[in-house]
Amino acid sequence: MNISHFSQINPPARLLMGPGPINVDPRVLRAMSSQLIGQYDPVMTNYMNEVMELYRGIFLTKNHWTLLINGTSRAGIEAILLSTIRPNDKVLVLVFGRFGHLLCEIARRCRATVYSIEAPWGKVFIPDQVEDAIKCIKPRLLLTVQGDTSTTMLQPLIEIGIICKKHNVLFYTDATASVGGNTLKTDEWGLDAVSAGMQKCLSGPSGTSPITLSSQIEEIIRKRKCVEAGIRTALHQDGEDEVIYSNYFDLGMVMDYWGPERLNHHTEATTALFGARECARILLQEGIDNSIARHHLHGTALLKGIQGMGLKIFGDLRHKMNNVLGVIIPNGINGDQVRQLMLEDFGIEIGTSFGQLHGKIWRIGTMGYNARKDCVMQTLTALEAVLNHKGFQIVQGVAMQAAWDYYRSQVCINV
Ligand SMILES: *Cc1c(COP(=O)(O)O)cnc(C)c1O
């Protein structure tokens, strides 16, 4: 091996306008370049307590157990589902995009009996559909994504929370892509567990998953303490299998580590925690409502610009997330070629799509640090130029003008 062939890491400057990850706020990068301290240093345990408090502010909850799982967003999903679902529990999943299928898959791996209802891509569920399914299936848990970036749809949760309470069903949501850019009220909406990630509206790098757990969920987890000697094979007297089939994601052990006992579990990923703490601090300093308004403003400006150049938007606009837009690729245009030119000649990344939408839409994000006017204008300019270059005729400048007109109409909002 000739080590001189390996250059120092020095990635090109990119503007990340896809559905995540996005450019990290420089303040978060600075926090993450701090030196390490020991995991039981009082300064570190104090940071951990502060993180719990900060994320209660983000999730709008009084839940004591609000902490970080080290791993990407799906680590938070797995920790909650593995620790909460017992084998043969009936679980109902609302599927309106790719991440709903992920919830089904993980719940199956937890050996749940999984039922799902599906909404066509580009649409969300109405409360009656959910209540009918609950009456019929009688699940112990209902799982749903809040904002699914694969379809850009945002599922309203408030009525579903009421329905779950009424039928005594535990209610979990994956808010990875929505929190910080769209309203999420954990306590007010009756959510028992929520998980998130950093790389969408929180302006951080992937690799940390903040979660919050109600006291009811805590009680369930506490009853399932893992046997020290390893995996218990026999079922408990009442027939319930109590073992959580993971050490890393055993939330009982994670709580004992984050709680006053400070029982050793994993080594908290210090650098990631510094980043997650800074993301929350920045967001709360801006104010959650201001952050949501900012995502709405720039998300709408992008939409106006895209419509201004004559392109069509995917999905039910009444239920679109503030922070990501599905743009229908016009006939005769090769979506991948456009993305390639955007990247090579402008340094701008926009998203492709999965499954049934593959090759049909681009997904453009305006989230976190990149929910800004300059990012919107640059993206519109580049896309308009590339489309013209590829033979889709647009009057030069109409997209920018439409966005400018929208911004001007919103001057009362502090941009
Ligand atoms: C982007 C996204 C994720 C990302 O999961 P990772 O494990 O961080 O890659 C999860 N859930 C939803 C709804 C998302 O939009």
Coordinates of N, CA, C and O and ligand atoms in Angstrom, one line a residue, residues 19-21 71-77 96 98-100 102-103 144-150 172 174-178 195-200 206-209 321 323-324 363 367, ligand 1:
P19 N -33.5 15.7 -0.1 CA -34.3 15.4 1.1 C -33.5 15.1 2.3 O -34.0 14.4 3.2
G20 N -32.3 15.4 2.4 CA -31.4 15.1 3.5 C -30.4 14.1 3.1 O -30.7 13.2 2.4
P21 N -29.1 14.2 3.5 CA -28.6 15.2 4.5 C -28.5 16.6 3.8 O -28.6 16.7 2.6
G71 N -26.5 6.6 16.7 CA -26.8 5.9 15.5 C -27.7 6.8 14.7 O -28.2 7.8 15.1
T72 N -27.9 6.4 13.4 CA -28.8 7.3 12.6 C -30.2 7.1 13.0 O -30.5 6.3 13.9
S73 N -31.1 7.8 12.3 CA -32.5 7.9 12.7 C -33.1 6.5 13.0 O -33.9 6.3 13.9
R74 N -32.8 5.5 12.2 CA -33.4 4.2 12.3 C -32.9 3.5 13.6 O -33.5 2.6 14.1
A75 N -31.8 4.0 14.2 CA -31.4 3.5 15.5 C -32.4 3.9 16.6 O -32.7 3.1 17.4
G76 N -32.9 5.1 16.5 CA -33.9 5.5 17.4 C -35.2 4.7 17.2 O -35.9 4.3 18.2
I77 N -35.6 4.5 15.9 CA -36.8 3.7 15.6 C -36.6 2.3 16.2 O -37.5 1.8 16.9
F96 N -47.8 5.5 4.2 CA -48.1 6.4 3.1 C -46.8 6.7 2.3 O -46.7 7.7 1.6
R98 N -42.3 5.3 1.7 CA -41.2 4.3 2.0 C -40.9 4.0 3.4 O -40.6 2.9 3.8
F99 N -41.0 5.1 4.3 CA -40.6 4.9 5.6 C -41.6 4.2 6.5 O -41.3 3.7 7.5
G100 N -42.9 4.2 6.0 CA -43.9 3.4 6.6 C -43.6 1.9 6.4 O -43.8 1.1 7.3
L102 N -40.6 0.7 6.2 CA -39.5 0.5 7.1 C -40.0 0.1 8.5 O -39.5 -0.8 9.1
L103 N -41.1 0.9 8.9 CA -41.6 0.6 10.2 C -42.2 -0.8 10.3 O -42.1 -1.5 11.3
T144 N -46.6 5.3 13.0 CA -46.7 6.1 11.8 C -45.5 7.0 11.6 O -44.9 7.4 12.6
V145 N -45.2 7.3 10.4 CA -44.3 8.4 10.1 C -45.1 9.7 10.2 O -46.2 9.7 9.8
Q146 N -44.4 10.8 10.6 CA -45.1 12.1 10.5 C -44.9 12.7 9.1 O -45.9 12.9 8.4
G147 N -43.7 12.9 8.8 CA -43.4 13.5 7.4 C -42.6 12.5 6.7 O -41.5 12.1 7.1
D148 N -43.1 12.0 5.6 CA -42.3 10.9 4.8 C -41.7 11.6 3.6 O -42.4 12.0 2.7
T149 N -40.4 11.7 3.7 CA -39.7 12.4 2.6 C -39.8 11.7 1.2 O -39.6 12.4 0.2
S150 N -40.2 10.4 1.2 CA -40.3 9.7 0.0 C -41.4 10.3 -0.9 O -41.4 10.2 -2.1
Y172 N -46.9 5.8 18.4 CA -45.5 6.2 18.1 C -45.4 6.9 16.8 O -46.1 6.5 15.8
D174 N -42.4 8.5 13.8 CA -41.1 8.8 13.3 C -41.1 10.2 12.8 O -41.7 10.5 11.8
A175 N -40.5 11.2 13.5 CA -40.6 12.6 13.2 C -39.2 13.1 12.6 O -39.0 14.3 12.6
T176 N -38.4 12.1 12.1 CA -37.1 12.5 11.7 C -37.1 13.7 10.7 O -36.3 14.6 10.9
A177 N -37.9 13.6 9.7 CA -37.9 14.6 8.6 C -38.7 15.8 8.9 O -38.6 16.8 8.2
S178 N -39.6 15.7 9.9 CA -40.6 16.8 10.1 C -40.2 17.7 11.3 O -40.4 18.9 11.2
S195 N -39.3 9.5 17.7 CA -37.9 9.5 17.4 C -37.6 10.4 16.3 O -38.5 10.7 15.5
A196 N -36.4 10.9 16.2 CA -36.0 11.8 15.1 C -34.5 11.6 14.7 O -33.9 10.6 15.1
G197 N -34.0 12.5 13.9 CA -32.6 12.4 13.4 C -32.1 13.8 13.3 O -32.9 14.8 13.4
M198 N -30.9 14.0 12.9 CA -30.3 15.3 12.9 C -30.2 15.9 11.5 O -30.2 17.1 11.4
Q199 N -30.2 15.1 10.5 CA -29.8 15.5 9.1 C -30.9 16.2 8.3 O -30.8 16.4 7.1
K200 N -32.1 16.5 8.9 CA -33.1 17.2 8.2 C -33.3 18.6 8.7 O -32.3 19.4 8.5
S206 N -26.0 13.3 10.2 CA -26.7 12.0 10.6 C -25.7 11.3 11.6 O -24.5 11.5 11.6
G207 N -26.3 10.5 12.4 CA -25.5 9.7 13.4 C -26.0 9.8 14.8 O -25.5 9.2 15.7
T208 N -27.0 10.6 15.0 CA -27.6 10.7 16.4 C -29.2 10.7 16.2 O -29.7 11.4 15.3
S209 N -29.8 10.0 17.1 CA -31.3 10.0 17.0 C -31.9 10.4 18.4 O -31.8 9.6 19.3
M321 N -45.2 18.6 3.3 CA -44.3 19.0 4.4 C -43.7 20.4 3.9 O -43.6 20.7 2.7
N323 N -40.8 21.3 4.2 CA -39.3 21.3 3.9 C -38.9 20.5 2.8 O -37.7 20.3 2.5
V324 N -39.8 19.9 2.0 CA -39.4 19.1 0.9 C -40.5 19.2 -0.2 O -41.7 19.1 0.1
R363 N -36.8 15.4 -5.8 CA -37.2 15.9 -4.5 C -36.2 17.0 -4.1 O -35.0 16.8 -4.1
M367 N -34.3 22.8 4.0 CA -34.4 22.4 5.4 C -33.2 22.8 6.2 O -32.1 22.9 5.7
Ligands
LIG1 C1 -34.7 10.7 6.2 C2 -35.6 9.9 7.0 C3 -35.0 8.9 7.9 C4 -33.6 8.7 7.9 O1 -33.1 7.6 8.6 P1 -31.6 7.3 8.7 O2 -31.5 6.1 9.5 O3 -31.1 8.5 9.5 O4 -31.0 7.2 7.4 C5 -35.9 8.2 8.7 N1 -37.2 8.4 8.7 C6 -37.8 9.4 7.9 C7 -39.3 9.6 7.9 C8 -37.0 10.1 7.0 O5 -37.5 11.0 6.2

